[in-house]
């Protein structure tokens, strides 16, 4: 008797349970990201700018994606993020669970036909860019050069420290020297931009180029003074002369534009080609919203990072411009600029 | 034998130097490499008592046995690498531990199994669960997934 | 200054900060122990958690974790011959050799105690150097750093074997290391060098899989060949007593321990030298403390001084590395770069402010390093006997687990299969070197210092023409390098004379 009773209780409990379990997932499944984990693949080691941006986003994006998925960051350094880009393009599954972020100069790598590139950057499912980078050249505040003309007329060569070809610390002043005739002596090989700043303090070098974000603390401290900037701009440096404006020859202008174009797509975020549009749209929306999220803005400001959404449409437009340059411009560009870190 | 392997390496390093920009560094190192080549030829005569500031491989084990075990161990290592590529870390680890303990270790089934599971649990628990470190799946799994 | 010191201590002793420090220590304990969990990566992972903490708590946590990684990393190096961290590779040479002789306890005791001494010295340096830091760092420009790299390379001489054959092989190994250092993209012209057409080699060889491969793999093979436990056939009794012996060793050779701590601190202070250098320079210096060539041969076979040197240096360099990070905002190592992110996150600006306005906070960091290490060493000593017992387990039981650690350690450095291949390749190389009697330490020296030497040479010549050769510090360092090279020969001559005198009498 007791056995039968127990069996009945079991049934009375089981049936509604089964019904609920069957129905609820069906209802919740309407959220494609429910209970899922998205991975952001970063083409650099932990600690760098791309990595920190990704981790910051990973913490705040879930709120803005229906279903509140978990987002984790995976580092895949190698060949200046060509390895990561190759992976996201060829190996990652287009199921909406992978996002990739990599070196903003990859379009240049594709353009200059760097060996090892196994992707077409326009074919990624683009989310957009999480920030734009503005490159500026700064000089030690103690130096007497106040205007650009002073610089051009300088008798002693001005020593600019750089890390190596491919970095904006190197390429920006290099173009200024080669195309505009500034009297610079480029000294490269420093292990990091922080080391260059030390060299500036030591008066071993006279100045350094780099992203405004990374130079800001030193400008604020009064160590260096910004002198000229590239196309992309940020509040605080808009009044600086722009390198492209200073160039008279159209070829020179084109080359400078080629270099600085990708900087507007400063932190590119993509998904593997073939990811369903609906999913990409959800993620794009999330990016738009997270850029305005007060918590993210607060954390970003504290960490001295700028998050600003550049739409996929705009990003692709710039990239197509870069890729569409005529061959002779590209060839001359390659003479100065090599793809690197 | 090893020394001549070095000589070959040094020789192949030779032609590359010419193509490289930083000759200033390339030249002294090239000279060193050339020294390597010459020395390696004469080095065969140098006897083994010029000991390095390093450990000496155990000498009290019979040579043929030592050779066999060396080759075996190398094979194991490469096999493990192969297992990892084929099955992904998570699966390869218990498989490897099991196989090794059974064959080379000569341990009983129970102990091998238990230790394999322990190994897998530790790795999975610590690296995968706790730290979410990515361990890609192996070809076998990818292949299986590709099947309808 | 004194009251700031006291205030700093109070900041740490506040229960919340202390709790976080303990948490960090617990975390760091395992991170250092397990190869594959890098101190740097874990720091990056832990950074977001500090968002809600106060600065004192956050640094207690982060530094508590970070400063003990080098201490426990020595443990794995000694017990298994697998470097627990990139910075503890040098301890493998003599530490593991001692374990093989059944002296694991002693080696562990020495490693731990010297780590503590090193950490304290490094922390002291951080506290005391504050007024001197700026001029000190500013005097060391690229030419000086180049010379420093030369001094390091000069140590190859003492790390080679004796006799012409030994010296030759030492230089060959060092040269090979230098060559390997040039793999990757060249920072002068952007040309890819020696990359064999592989994307993997674009950025050069990653030091971690190379280290793990070249040191751990030959040991594993040797272990398999011997078929016994790591400690051979030594009975357990000797192991346990060894720990106190090891601790006493640290103080017996106190001069050496302190000197190596200072070396480590100094290297840590110099930004741009990287973390792997300190341990090898300390090891090189330790080998020089051998009284004659015969004694020097003992290094690599299990001389406790080979453990004391690197053990102290890799801890003291952490304290040293904090100095430029805090005082200039220039990270002294890659983990410091991540710590820097922590500064910003907490709203602090590294620079002169940290040394004046926030002095107690900076000094609380000093206390954290000291306390964290004391706790770790204390806790480890309790467990040491159990840990040392591991060396008595049959090889075949242990090998799969060691192999596991080695593989995971190499892979997770960069999440790259290429690293596994590199590890195996260099493992084979390491084995070949050992079999042929070639010293491995010079190879590593060449590998670690190669890029630095080349870059700084270029920078110096481009910037200063030939003038840099005349700078005072450069000359001093040059003489130092000459001294380092000459020392073994002088020693040999002196001992020959002594032996001759003995024979005569």
PDB file of C-alpha atoms in Angstrom, chain B residues 89 127 135, chain C residues 34-38 82-84 206 208-209 212 402-415 419-420 423:
ATOM      1  CA  UNK B  89      44.712  18.163 -23.456  1.00  0.00           C
ATOM      2  CA  UNK B 127      43.201  24.820 -15.171  1.00  0.00           C
ATOM      3  CA  UNK B 135      42.662  23.954 -24.121  1.00  0.00           C
TER       4      UNK B 135
ATOM      5  CA  UNK C  34      53.007  24.955 -10.675  1.00  0.00           C
ATOM      6  CA  UNK C  35      54.764  25.549 -13.926  1.00  0.00           C
ATOM      7  CA  UNK C  36      52.290  26.911 -16.385  1.00  0.00           C
ATOM      8  CA  UNK C  37      50.674  29.275 -13.964  1.00  0.00           C
ATOM      9  CA  UNK C  38      52.713  32.336 -14.635  1.00  0.00           C
ATOM     10  CA  UNK C  82      61.250  21.604 -13.630  1.00  0.00           C
ATOM     11  CA  UNK C  83      61.428  25.363 -13.292  1.00  0.00           C
ATOM     12  CA  UNK C  84      58.305  26.441 -11.466  1.00  0.00           C
ATOM     13  CA  UNK C 206      59.760  32.396 -25.978  1.00  0.00           C
ATOM     14  CA  UNK C 208      59.643  29.685 -20.962  1.00  0.00           C
ATOM     15  CA  UNK C 209      59.291  26.618 -23.208  1.00  0.00           C
ATOM     16  CA  UNK C 212      61.529  24.152 -19.411  1.00  0.00           C
ATOM     17  CA  UNK C 402      56.359  15.601 -14.178  1.00  0.00           C
ATOM     18  CA  UNK C 403      55.811  15.281 -17.902  1.00  0.00           C
ATOM     19  CA  UNK C 404      52.335  16.617 -17.355  1.00  0.00           C
ATOM     20  CA  UNK C 405      53.658  19.643 -15.526  1.00  0.00           C
ATOM     21  CA  UNK C 406      56.237  20.245 -18.181  1.00  0.00           C
ATOM     22  CA  UNK C 407      53.792  20.085 -21.046  1.00  0.00           C
ATOM     23  CA  UNK C 408      51.159  22.201 -19.391  1.00  0.00           C
ATOM     24  CA  UNK C 409      53.788  24.652 -18.298  1.00  0.00           C
ATOM     25  CA  UNK C 410      55.052  25.143 -21.806  1.00  0.00           C
ATOM     26  CA  UNK C 411      51.659  25.315 -23.421  1.00  0.00           C
ATOM     27  CA  UNK C 412      49.929  27.748 -21.139  1.00  0.00           C
ATOM     28  CA  UNK C 413      52.670  30.332 -21.436  1.00  0.00           C
ATOM     29  CA  UNK C 414      51.153  31.455 -24.709  1.00  0.00           C
ATOM     30  CA  UNK C 415      48.365  29.002 -25.475  1.00  0.00           C
ATOM     31  CA  UNK C 419      55.579  26.179 -27.639  1.00  0.00           C
ATOM     32  CA  UNK C 420      55.213  22.448 -27.120  1.00  0.00           C
ATOM     33  CA  UNK C 423      59.998  22.662 -25.743  1.00  0.00           C
TER      34      UNK C 423
END
